[in-house]
PDB file of C-alpha atoms and ligand atoms in Angstrom:
ATOM      1  CA  UNK A   1      98.906  83.687  98.447  1.00 47.00           C
ATOM      2  CA  UNK A   2     102.584  83.759  99.492  1.00 52.00           C
ATOM      3  CA  UNK A   3     103.855  85.568 102.560  1.00 59.00           C
ATOM      4  CA  UNK A   4     107.473  86.605 103.043  1.00 59.00           C
ATOM      5  CA  UNK A   5     109.993  86.898 105.808  1.00 65.00           C
ATOM      6  CA  UNK A   6     112.889  89.191 105.049  1.00 63.00           C
ATOM      7  CA  UNK A   7     116.383  87.970 106.012  1.00 64.00           C
ATOM      8  CA  UNK A   8     118.215  91.211 106.747  1.00 62.00           C
ATOM      9  CA  UNK A   9     121.630  89.513 106.803  1.00 61.00           C
ATOM     10  CA  UNK A  10     121.319  88.449 103.164  1.00 61.00           C
ATOM     11  CA  UNK A  11     118.599  90.897 102.039  1.00 60.00           C
ATOM     12  CA  UNK A  12     116.699  87.906 100.600  1.00 63.00           C
ATOM     13  CA  UNK A  13     112.971  87.455 100.882  1.00 63.00           C
ATOM     14  CA  UNK A  14     111.921  83.969 101.946  1.00 62.00           C
ATOM     15  CA  UNK A  15     108.460  83.149 100.674  1.00 60.00           C
ATOM     16  CA  UNK A  16     106.114  80.735 102.430  1.00 57.00           C
ATOM     17  CA  UNK A  17     105.125  78.437 100.830  1.00 53.00           C
ATOM     18  CA  UNK A  18     108.243  78.253  98.645  1.00 57.00           C
ATOM     19  CA  UNK A  19     107.164  79.123  95.104  1.00 54.00           C
ATOM     20  CA  UNK A  20     108.074  77.367  91.902  1.00 58.00           C
ATOM     21  CA  UNK A  21     111.511  77.967  90.370  1.00 87.00           C
ATOM     22  CA  UNK A  22     112.169  81.294  88.683  1.00 96.00           C
ATOM     23  CA  UNK A  23     110.710  81.536  85.197  1.00 97.00           C
ATOM     24  CA  UNK A  24     113.215  81.694  82.360  1.00 98.00           C
ATOM     25  CA  UNK A  25     113.530  83.800  79.238  1.00 98.00           C
ATOM     26  CA  UNK A  26     112.890  80.778  76.944  1.00 98.00           C
ATOM     27  CA  UNK A  27     109.752  79.932  78.960  1.00 98.00           C
ATOM     28  CA  UNK A  28     108.433  83.457  78.353  1.00 98.00           C
ATOM     29  CA  UNK A  29     109.327  83.318  74.659  1.00 98.00           C
ATOM     30  CA  UNK A  30     107.591  79.952  74.267  1.00 97.00           C
ATOM     31  CA  UNK A  31     104.316  81.281  75.646  1.00 97.00           C
ATOM     32  CA  UNK A  32     103.626  82.247  72.052  1.00 98.00           C
ATOM     33  CA  UNK A  33     103.312  79.045  70.054  1.00 97.00           C
ATOM     34  CA  UNK A  34     104.564  78.374  66.529  1.00 96.00           C
ATOM     35  CA  UNK A  35     100.946  78.947  65.426  1.00 97.00           C
ATOM     36  CA  UNK A  36     101.131  82.509  66.821  1.00 96.00           C
ATOM     37  CA  UNK A  37      98.698  81.764  69.673  1.00 96.00           C
ATOM     38  CA  UNK A  38      99.349  82.637  73.309  1.00 97.00           C
ATOM     39  CA  UNK A  39      97.070  80.609  75.535  1.00 96.00           C
ATOM     40  CA  UNK A  40      98.373  82.145  78.778  1.00 97.00           C
ATOM     41  CA  UNK A  41      98.922  85.924  78.453  1.00 98.00           C
ATOM     42  CA  UNK A  42     102.151  87.303  79.928  1.00 98.00           C
ATOM     43  CA  UNK A  43     101.669  89.397  83.075  1.00 98.00           C
ATOM     44  CA  UNK A  44     104.236  92.143  83.538  1.00 98.00           C
ATOM     45  CA  UNK A  45     104.367  95.016  86.061  1.00 98.00           C
ATOM     46  CA  UNK A  46     107.057  97.495  86.954  1.00 98.00           C
ATOM     47  CA  UNK A  47     108.923  97.217  90.268  1.00 98.00           C
ATOM     48  CA  UNK A  48     111.716  99.388  91.616  1.00 98.00           C
ATOM     49  CA  UNK A  49     112.112  98.233  95.224  1.00 98.00           C
ATOM     50  CA  UNK A  50     112.606  94.928  97.036  1.00 98.00           C
ATOM     51  CA  UNK A  51     109.366  95.180  99.014  1.00 97.00           C
ATOM     52  CA  UNK A  52     107.224  95.938  95.988  1.00 98.00           C
ATOM     53  CA  UNK A  53     108.932  93.088  94.139  1.00 98.00           C
ATOM     54  CA  UNK A  54     108.032  90.703  96.992  1.00 97.00           C
ATOM     55  CA  UNK A  55     104.381  91.694  96.780  1.00 97.00           C
ATOM     56  CA  UNK A  56     104.100  91.551  92.989  1.00 98.00           C
ATOM     57  CA  UNK A  57     106.339  88.562  92.271  1.00 97.00           C
ATOM     58  CA  UNK A  58     103.869  85.723  92.928  1.00 96.00           C
ATOM     59  CA  UNK A  59     101.423  87.262  90.437  1.00 97.00           C
ATOM     60  CA  UNK A  60     103.764  88.258  87.608  1.00 98.00           C
ATOM     61  CA  UNK A  61     105.706  86.531  84.847  1.00 98.00           C
ATOM     62  CA  UNK A  62     108.049  89.501  84.316  1.00 98.00           C
ATOM     63  CA  UNK A  63     109.003  92.276  86.743  1.00 98.00           C
ATOM     64  CA  UNK A  64     110.250  95.258  84.759  1.00 99.00           C
ATOM     65  CA  UNK A  65     112.598  97.684  86.432  1.00 99.00           C
ATOM     66  CA  UNK A  66     111.437 100.451  84.134  1.00 98.00           C
ATOM     67  CA  UNK A  67     113.273 103.709  83.627  1.00 98.00           C
ATOM     68  CA  UNK A  68     109.871 105.184  84.544  1.00 98.00           C
ATOM     69  CA  UNK A  69     111.470 105.119  88.007  1.00 98.00           C
ATOM     70  CA  UNK A  70     112.868 108.487  86.953  1.00 98.00           C
ATOM     71  CA  UNK A  71     109.408 110.039  87.324  1.00 97.00           C
ATOM     72  CA  UNK A  72     107.877 107.631  89.851  1.00 98.00           C
ATOM     73  CA  UNK A  73     110.738 107.400  92.374  1.00 98.00           C
ATOM     74  CA  UNK A  74     112.951 110.391  91.667  1.00 98.00           C
ATOM     75  CA  UNK A  75     110.406 113.022  90.594  1.00 97.00           C
ATOM     76  CA  UNK A  76     112.258 113.709  87.346  1.00 98.00           C
ATOM     77  CA  UNK A  77     110.307 115.296  84.462  1.00 97.00           C
ATOM     78  CA  UNK A  78     111.165 112.557  81.929  1.00 98.00           C
ATOM     79  CA  UNK A  79     113.194 109.347  81.689  1.00 98.00           C
ATOM     80  CA  UNK A  80     116.067 111.163  79.948  1.00 98.00           C
ATOM     81  CA  UNK A  81     118.139 111.933  83.107  1.00 98.00           C
ATOM     82  CA  UNK A  82     117.950 108.353  84.449  1.00 98.00           C
ATOM     83  CA  UNK A  83     121.425 106.884  85.043  1.00 98.00           C
ATOM     84  CA  UNK A  84     123.052 103.456  84.895  1.00 98.00           C
ATOM     85  CA  UNK A  85     123.661 103.691  88.652  1.00 98.00           C
ATOM     86  CA  UNK A  86     119.920 104.103  89.323  1.00 98.00           C
ATOM     87  CA  UNK A  87     119.010 101.160  87.081  1.00 98.00           C
ATOM     88  CA  UNK A  88     121.661  98.860  88.572  1.00 98.00           C
ATOM     89  CA  UNK A  89     120.776  99.706  92.192  1.00 98.00           C
ATOM     90  CA  UNK A  90     117.000  99.348  91.759  1.00 98.00           C
ATOM     91  CA  UNK A  91     117.480  96.281  89.550  1.00 98.00           C
ATOM     92  CA  UNK A  92     119.514  94.541  92.268  1.00 98.00           C
ATOM     93  CA  UNK A  93     116.826  95.388  94.870  1.00 98.00           C
ATOM     94  CA  UNK A  94     114.094  93.859  92.677  1.00 98.00           C
ATOM     95  CA  UNK A  95     116.137  90.704  92.064  1.00 98.00           C
ATOM     96  CA  UNK A  96     116.666  90.357  95.844  1.00 97.00           C
ATOM     97  CA  UNK A  97     112.951  90.754  96.442  1.00 97.00           C
ATOM     98  CA  UNK A  98     111.774  88.223  93.849  1.00 97.00           C
ATOM     99  CA  UNK A  99     111.875  84.474  93.335  1.00 96.00           C
ATOM    100  CA  UNK A 100     109.516  83.655  90.556  1.00 96.00           C
ATOM    101  CA  UNK A 101     109.357  86.311  87.831  1.00 98.00           C
ATOM    102  CA  UNK A 102     111.942  87.043  85.158  1.00 98.00           C
ATOM    103  CA  UNK A 103     113.473  90.404  86.081  1.00 98.00           C
ATOM    104  CA  UNK A 104     114.181  92.699  83.117  1.00 98.00           C
ATOM    105  CA  UNK A 105     115.851  96.094  83.439  1.00 99.00           C
ATOM    106  CA  UNK A 106     115.501  99.111  81.171  1.00 98.00           C
ATOM    107  CA  UNK A 107     118.692 100.411  79.586  1.00 98.00           C
ATOM    108  CA  UNK A 108     118.739 104.150  80.350  1.00 98.00           C
ATOM    109  CA  UNK A 109     118.878 106.817  77.660  1.00 98.00           C
ATOM    110  CA  UNK A 110     122.422 107.317  76.373  1.00 98.00           C
ATOM    111  CA  UNK A 111     123.706 103.914  77.516  1.00 98.00           C
ATOM    112  CA  UNK A 112     123.146 101.943  74.281  1.00 98.00           C
ATOM    113  CA  UNK A 113     122.316 104.063  71.230  1.00 98.00           C
ATOM    114  CA  UNK A 114     125.849 104.932  70.087  1.00 98.00           C
ATOM    115  CA  UNK A 115     126.929 101.444  68.997  1.00 98.00           C
ATOM    116  CA  UNK A 116     126.391  97.733  69.622  1.00 98.00           C
ATOM    117  CA  UNK A 117     129.662  97.697  71.596  1.00 98.00           C
ATOM    118  CA  UNK A 118     128.429 100.501  73.886  1.00 98.00           C
ATOM    119  CA  UNK A 119     125.154  98.593  74.360  1.00 98.00           C
ATOM    120  CA  UNK A 120     127.032  95.382  75.225  1.00 98.00           C
ATOM    121  CA  UNK A 121     129.165  97.170  77.793  1.00 98.00           C
ATOM    122  CA  UNK A 122     126.115  98.757  79.457  1.00 98.00           C
ATOM    123  CA  UNK A 123     123.897  95.657  79.291  1.00 98.00           C
ATOM    124  CA  UNK A 124     126.599  93.371  80.682  1.00 98.00           C
ATOM    125  CA  UNK A 125     127.178  95.808  83.577  1.00 98.00           C
ATOM    126  CA  UNK A 126     123.429  95.890  84.316  1.00 98.00           C
ATOM    127  CA  UNK A 127     123.180  92.083  84.370  1.00 98.00           C
ATOM    128  CA  UNK A 128     126.361  91.650  86.454  1.00 98.00           C
ATOM    129  CA  UNK A 129     125.473  94.267  89.068  1.00 98.00           C
ATOM    130  CA  UNK A 130     121.793  93.336  89.413  1.00 98.00           C
ATOM    131  CA  UNK A 131     121.552  89.595  88.779  1.00 98.00           C
ATOM    132  CA  UNK A 132     118.627  90.236  86.385  1.00 98.00           C
ATOM    133  CA  UNK A 133     118.037  87.993  83.369  1.00 98.00           C
ATOM    134  CA  UNK A 134     117.307  90.515  80.620  1.00 98.00           C
ATOM    135  CA  UNK A 135     117.418  94.117  79.488  1.00 99.00           C
ATOM    136  CA  UNK A 136     114.872  96.219  77.615  1.00 99.00           C
ATOM    137  CA  UNK A 137     115.755  98.928  75.131  1.00 98.00           C
ATOM    138  CA  UNK A 138     113.698 101.352  73.083  1.00 98.00           C
ATOM    139  CA  UNK A 139     113.761 101.744  69.307  1.00 98.00           C
ATOM    140  CA  UNK A 140     112.870  99.976  66.084  1.00 98.00           C
ATOM    141  CA  UNK A 141     114.794  99.436  62.852  1.00 98.00           C
ATOM    142  CA  UNK A 142     117.685 101.634  64.056  1.00 98.00           C
ATOM    143  CA  UNK A 143     118.214  99.301  67.032  1.00 98.00           C
ATOM    144  CA  UNK A 144     117.941  95.977  65.157  1.00 98.00           C
ATOM    145  CA  UNK A 145     121.709  95.587  64.689  1.00 98.00           C
ATOM    146  CA  UNK A 146     122.283  96.270  68.393  1.00 98.00           C
ATOM    147  CA  UNK A 147     119.639  93.737  69.461  1.00 98.00           C
ATOM    148  CA  UNK A 148     121.194  91.088  67.180  1.00 98.00           C
ATOM    149  CA  UNK A 149     124.630  91.898  68.644  1.00 98.00           C
ATOM    150  CA  UNK A 150     123.431  91.539  72.247  1.00 98.00           C
ATOM    151  CA  UNK A 151     121.376  88.398  71.744  1.00 98.00           C
ATOM    152  CA  UNK A 152     124.229  86.692  69.837  1.00 98.00           C
ATOM    153  CA  UNK A 153     126.376  87.352  72.917  1.00 98.00           C
ATOM    154  CA  UNK A 154     124.006  85.884  75.495  1.00 98.00           C
ATOM    155  CA  UNK A 155     122.061  88.971  76.559  1.00 98.00           C
ATOM    156  CA  UNK A 156     118.287  88.505  76.325  1.00 98.00           C
ATOM    157  CA  UNK A 157     116.559  91.650  75.096  1.00 99.00           C
ATOM    158  CA  UNK A 158     112.984  92.936  75.267  1.00 99.00           C
ATOM    159  CA  UNK A 159     112.279  95.405  72.441  1.00 98.00           C
ATOM    160  CA  UNK A 160     110.043  98.482  72.811  1.00 98.00           C
ATOM    161  CA  UNK A 161     108.399 100.263  69.852  1.00 98.00           C
ATOM    162  CA  UNK A 162     105.578 102.718  69.204  1.00 98.00           C
ATOM    163  CA  UNK A 163     105.532 105.487  71.809  1.00 98.00           C
ATOM    164  CA  UNK A 164     109.101 105.348  73.116  1.00 98.00           C
ATOM    165  CA  UNK A 165     109.337 107.748  76.093  1.00 97.00           C
ATOM    166  CA  UNK A 166     113.112 108.248  75.779  1.00 98.00           C
ATOM    167  CA  UNK A 167     112.379 109.879  72.392  1.00 97.00           C
ATOM    168  CA  UNK A 168     109.983 112.421  73.974  1.00 97.00           C
ATOM    169  CA  UNK A 169     112.022 115.368  72.687  1.00 97.00           C
ATOM    170  CA  UNK A 170     111.983 114.044  69.129  1.00 95.00           C
ATOM    171  CA  UNK A 171     108.315 112.991  69.270  1.00 94.00           C
ATOM    172  CA  UNK A 172     107.189 116.247  70.912  1.00 95.00           C
ATOM    173  CA  UNK A 173     105.127 114.558  73.636  1.00 95.00           C
ATOM    174  CA  UNK A 174     103.454 111.338  74.724  1.00 95.00           C
ATOM    175  CA  UNK A 175     100.551 111.167  72.271  1.00 95.00           C
ATOM    176  CA  UNK A 176      99.594 107.706  71.015  1.00 96.00           C
ATOM    177  CA  UNK A 177     101.378 106.904  67.752  1.00 96.00           C
ATOM    178  CA  UNK A 178     100.265 105.655  64.356  1.00 96.00           C
ATOM    179  CA  UNK A 179      97.425 108.019  63.512  1.00 95.00           C
ATOM    180  CA  UNK A 180      98.435 108.198  59.846  1.00 96.00           C
ATOM    181  CA  UNK A 181      99.296 105.398  57.468  1.00 97.00           C
ATOM    182  CA  UNK A 182     102.996 106.225  57.152  1.00 97.00           C
ATOM    183  CA  UNK A 183     103.507 106.207  60.918  1.00 97.00           C
ATOM    184  CA  UNK A 184     101.455 103.016  61.273  1.00 98.00           C
ATOM    185  CA  UNK A 185     103.567 101.259  58.636  1.00 98.00           C
ATOM    186  CA  UNK A 186     106.747 102.465  60.318  1.00 98.00           C
ATOM    187  CA  UNK A 187     105.699 101.020  63.701  1.00 98.00           C
ATOM    188  CA  UNK A 188     104.933  97.660  62.104  1.00 98.00           C
ATOM    189  CA  UNK A 189     108.295  97.707  60.265  1.00 98.00           C
ATOM    190  CA  UNK A 190     110.004  98.578  63.589  1.00 98.00           C
ATOM    191  CA  UNK A 191     108.260  95.704  65.379  1.00 98.00           C
ATOM    192  CA  UNK A 192     109.230  93.225  62.671  1.00 98.00           C
ATOM    193  CA  UNK A 193     112.849  94.445  62.563  1.00 98.00           C
ATOM    194  CA  UNK A 194     113.476  94.088  66.312  1.00 98.00           C
ATOM    195  CA  UNK A 195     111.635  90.750  66.457  1.00 98.00           C
ATOM    196  CA  UNK A 196     113.742  89.388  63.592  1.00 98.00           C
ATOM    197  CA  UNK A 197     116.855  90.724  65.321  1.00 98.00           C
ATOM    198  CA  UNK A 198     116.120  88.340  68.184  1.00 98.00           C
ATOM    199  CA  UNK A 199     114.291  90.091  71.005  1.00 98.00           C
ATOM    200  CA  UNK A 200     112.465  87.478  73.101  1.00 98.00           C
ATOM    201  CA  UNK A 201     109.505  89.767  73.796  1.00 98.00           C
ATOM    202  CA  UNK A 202     108.380  93.128  72.505  1.00 98.00           C
ATOM    203  CA  UNK A 203     106.647  95.993  74.313  1.00 98.00           C
ATOM    204  CA  UNK A 204     104.103  97.808  72.135  1.00 98.00           C
ATOM    205  CA  UNK A 205     103.380 101.159  73.751  1.00 98.00           C
ATOM    206  CA  UNK A 206     100.853 103.891  72.973  1.00 98.00           C
ATOM    207  CA  UNK A 207      99.533 103.162  69.507  1.00 98.00           C
ATOM    208  CA  UNK A 208      96.291 102.782  67.574  1.00 98.00           C
ATOM    209  CA  UNK A 209      94.794  99.406  68.440  1.00 98.00           C
ATOM    210  CA  UNK A 210      94.854  98.070  64.875  1.00 98.00           C
ATOM    211  CA  UNK A 211      98.635  98.533  64.684  1.00 98.00           C
ATOM    212  CA  UNK A 212      99.165  96.503  67.853  1.00 98.00           C
ATOM    213  CA  UNK A 213      96.933  93.751  66.488  1.00 98.00           C
ATOM    214  CA  UNK A 214      98.828  93.652  63.187  1.00 98.00           C
ATOM    215  CA  UNK A 215     102.251  93.767  64.896  1.00 98.00           C
ATOM    216  CA  UNK A 216     101.213  90.940  67.239  1.00 98.00           C
ATOM    217  CA  UNK A 217     100.029  88.885  64.266  1.00 98.00           C
ATOM    218  CA  UNK A 218     103.183  89.463  62.272  1.00 98.00           C
ATOM    219  CA  UNK A 219     105.986  88.824  64.798  1.00 98.00           C
ATOM    220  CA  UNK A 220     107.077  85.486  66.235  1.00 98.00           C
ATOM    221  CA  UNK A 221     107.931  86.726  69.746  1.00 98.00           C
ATOM    222  CA  UNK A 222     105.254  87.619  72.320  1.00 98.00           C
ATOM    223  CA  UNK A 223     104.094  91.234  72.354  1.00 98.00           C
ATOM    224  CA  UNK A 224     103.346  92.996  75.639  1.00 98.00           C
ATOM    225  CA  UNK A 225     100.937  95.897  75.329  1.00 98.00           C
ATOM    226  CA  UNK A 226     100.646  99.170  77.227  1.00 98.00           C
ATOM    227  CA  UNK A 227      98.089 101.485  75.696  1.00 98.00           C
ATOM    228  CA  UNK A 228      97.976  99.070  72.761  1.00 98.00           C
ATOM    229  CA  UNK A 229      95.464  96.182  72.576  1.00 98.00           C
ATOM    230  CA  UNK A 230      93.951  93.368  74.663  1.00 98.00           C
ATOM    231  CA  UNK A 231      94.957  91.142  71.734  1.00 98.00           C
ATOM    232  CA  UNK A 232      98.665  91.533  72.597  1.00 98.00           C
ATOM    233  CA  UNK A 233     100.304  88.407  74.037  1.00 98.00           C
ATOM    234  CA  UNK A 234     100.603  90.104  77.442  1.00 98.00           C
ATOM    235  CA  UNK A 235     100.150  93.423  79.238  1.00 98.00           C
ATOM    236  CA  UNK A 236     102.287  95.754  81.323  1.00 98.00           C
ATOM    237  CA  UNK A 237     101.467  98.787  83.456  1.00 98.00           C
ATOM    238  CA  UNK A 238     103.455 101.023  85.750  1.00 98.00           C
ATOM    239  CA  UNK A 239     102.519  99.579  89.146  1.00 98.00           C
ATOM    240  CA  UNK A 240     102.048 102.945  90.853  1.00 98.00           C
ATOM    241  CA  UNK A 241      99.624 103.989  88.075  1.00 98.00           C
ATOM    242  CA  UNK A 242      97.667 100.769  88.420  1.00 98.00           C
ATOM    243  CA  UNK A 243      97.518 101.207  92.224  1.00 98.00           C
ATOM    244  CA  UNK A 244      96.103 104.726  91.872  1.00 97.00           C
ATOM    245  CA  UNK A 245      99.062 106.515  93.479  1.00 97.00           C
ATOM    246  CA  UNK A 246      98.781 109.431  91.078  1.00 95.00           C
ATOM    247  CA  UNK A 247      95.811 111.755  90.606  1.00 88.00           C
ATOM    248  CA  UNK A 248      96.433 111.982  86.845  1.00 88.00           C
ATOM    249  CA  UNK A 249      97.111 108.935  84.731  1.00 90.00           C
ATOM    250  CA  UNK A 250      96.994 108.314  80.987  1.00 92.00           C
ATOM    251  CA  UNK A 251      93.732 107.075  79.470  1.00 93.00           C
ATOM    252  CA  UNK A 252      95.099 103.550  78.979  1.00 96.00           C
ATOM    253  CA  UNK A 253      95.662 103.009  82.728  1.00 97.00           C
ATOM    254  CA  UNK A 254      93.052 101.070  84.655  1.00 97.00           C
ATOM    255  CA  UNK A 255      93.238 101.877  88.371  1.00 97.00           C
ATOM    256  CA  UNK A 256      92.893  98.700  90.393  1.00 97.00           C
ATOM    257  CA  UNK A 257      93.044 100.632  93.691  1.00 97.00           C
ATOM    258  CA  UNK A 258      93.084 104.178  95.030  1.00 96.00           C
ATOM    259  CA  UNK A 259      96.227 104.123  97.158  1.00 97.00           C
ATOM    260  CA  UNK A 260      96.709 107.911  96.974  1.00 97.00           C
ATOM    261  CA  UNK A 261      93.526 108.462  99.022  1.00 96.00           C
ATOM    262  CA  UNK A 262      94.324 105.642 101.399  1.00 97.00           C
ATOM    263  CA  UNK A 263      97.872 106.893 102.053  1.00 98.00           C
ATOM    264  CA  UNK A 264      96.611 110.461 102.588  1.00 98.00           C
ATOM    265  CA  UNK A 265      93.993 109.222 105.036  1.00 98.00           C
ATOM    266  CA  UNK A 266      96.585 107.171 106.965  1.00 98.00           C
ATOM    267  CA  UNK A 267      98.995 110.145 107.119  1.00 98.00           C
ATOM    268  CA  UNK A 268      96.149 112.401 108.302  1.00 98.00           C
ATOM    269  CA  UNK A 269      95.255 109.948 111.113  1.00 98.00           C
ATOM    270  CA  UNK A 270      98.914 109.661 112.135  1.00 98.00           C
ATOM    271  CA  UNK A 271      99.308 113.450 112.221  1.00 98.00           C
ATOM    272  CA  UNK A 272      96.126 113.800 114.302  1.00 98.00           C
ATOM    273  CA  UNK A 273      97.343 111.159 116.808  1.00 98.00           C
ATOM    274  CA  UNK A 274     100.761 112.792 117.129  1.00 98.00           C
ATOM    275  CA  UNK A 275      99.217 116.230 117.660  1.00 98.00           C
ATOM    276  CA  UNK A 276      96.774 114.814 120.244  1.00 98.00           C
ATOM    277  CA  UNK A 277      99.644 112.939 121.962  1.00 98.00           C
ATOM    278  CA  UNK A 278      97.636 109.730 121.577  1.00 98.00           C
ATOM    279  CA  UNK A 279     100.488 108.083 119.637  1.00 98.00           C
ATOM    280  CA  UNK A 280     102.523 106.276 120.799  1.00 98.00           C
ATOM    281  CA  UNK A 281     100.004 104.467 123.009  1.00 96.00           C
ATOM    282  CA  UNK A 282     100.532 101.785 125.652  1.00 95.00           C
ATOM    283  CA  UNK A 283     101.043  99.103 122.978  1.00 96.00           C
ATOM    284  CA  UNK A 284     103.863 100.934 121.264  1.00 97.00           C
ATOM    285  CA  UNK A 285     106.121 101.886 124.169  1.00 96.00           C
ATOM    286  CA  UNK A 286     108.762 100.041 126.199  1.00 96.00           C
ATOM    287  CA  UNK A 287     108.717 100.109 130.032  1.00 94.00           C
ATOM    288  CA  UNK A 288     111.228  98.410 132.281  1.00 91.00           C
ATOM    289  CA  UNK A 289     109.398  96.038 134.626  1.00 79.00           C
TER     290      UNK A 289
HETATM  291  O1  KIV B   1     109.779 102.450  81.912  1.00 58.10           O
HETATM  292  C1  KIV B   1     108.767 101.722  81.960  1.00 58.10           C
HETATM  293  O2  KIV B   1     108.140 101.559  83.010  1.00 58.10           O
HETATM  294  C2  KIV B   1     108.347 101.071  80.726  1.00 58.10           C
HETATM  295  C3  KIV B   1     107.018 100.397  80.703  1.00 58.10           C
HETATM  296  C4  KIV B   1     105.915 101.298  80.990  1.00 58.10           C
HETATM  297  C5  KIV B   1     106.818  99.599  79.477  1.00 58.10           C
HETATM  298  O3  KIV B   1     109.059 101.094  79.777  1.00 58.10           O
END
């Protein structure tokens, strides 16, 4: 277990003991062998702040600065209003707070769909301003040309197919995808198109399990599931969901803690102490000798 001291002059976290060097994009890609097997599944969680990155980093292969920060941090109704400025600022904080994991940053809605050139401009800004190693973008066959354009120009890309939250208005909600054969075939075609275009990993979100299994079998890059299948080459969850910070979470989330109750209880104790004038106590005040 690593512990960290935070150097406020440089905003860097200094872990003790010093961890191994930062993982690289090729190292993640090579987790899936030429035979299609992944002996060590890829562990990915979202992070939006330096402190959370410090805590998660020793345990993760990839820290994703997801545009889910729109809902989780900013209280927005969807990911649609998320801006480049938000992604760059939170991305830079996560890079400062991490040493080991590959940091990947979501490209926000509207920053990449118009053309490969628009995507290059946005992705290069994200990498320059944050220091992250990779971007993630949503979409299947329609995004293949853009992914090929970015990867040919030195920008590692994680693809994202199936339930793509930035398309919530077109999809009409967040229901798992691929319930009929046509939609299932389309998701598999999307996965194959973005994998062939060069993404180094591929998020499979919210789909019937059999589709995730077939997509994982039929693409060369590692797949990372969320509401997909344990047979994916790795898994991702929104950290705050996994920590139990929200009362309502989708069915595919496993809560590994119940932080909402614990935070409420701590706030209740603090409020009671303040009201009883028992905080601050002797240990928390300064007196001149
Ligand atoms: O925005 C996000 O957090 C994501 C993951 C849930 C895959 O895209």
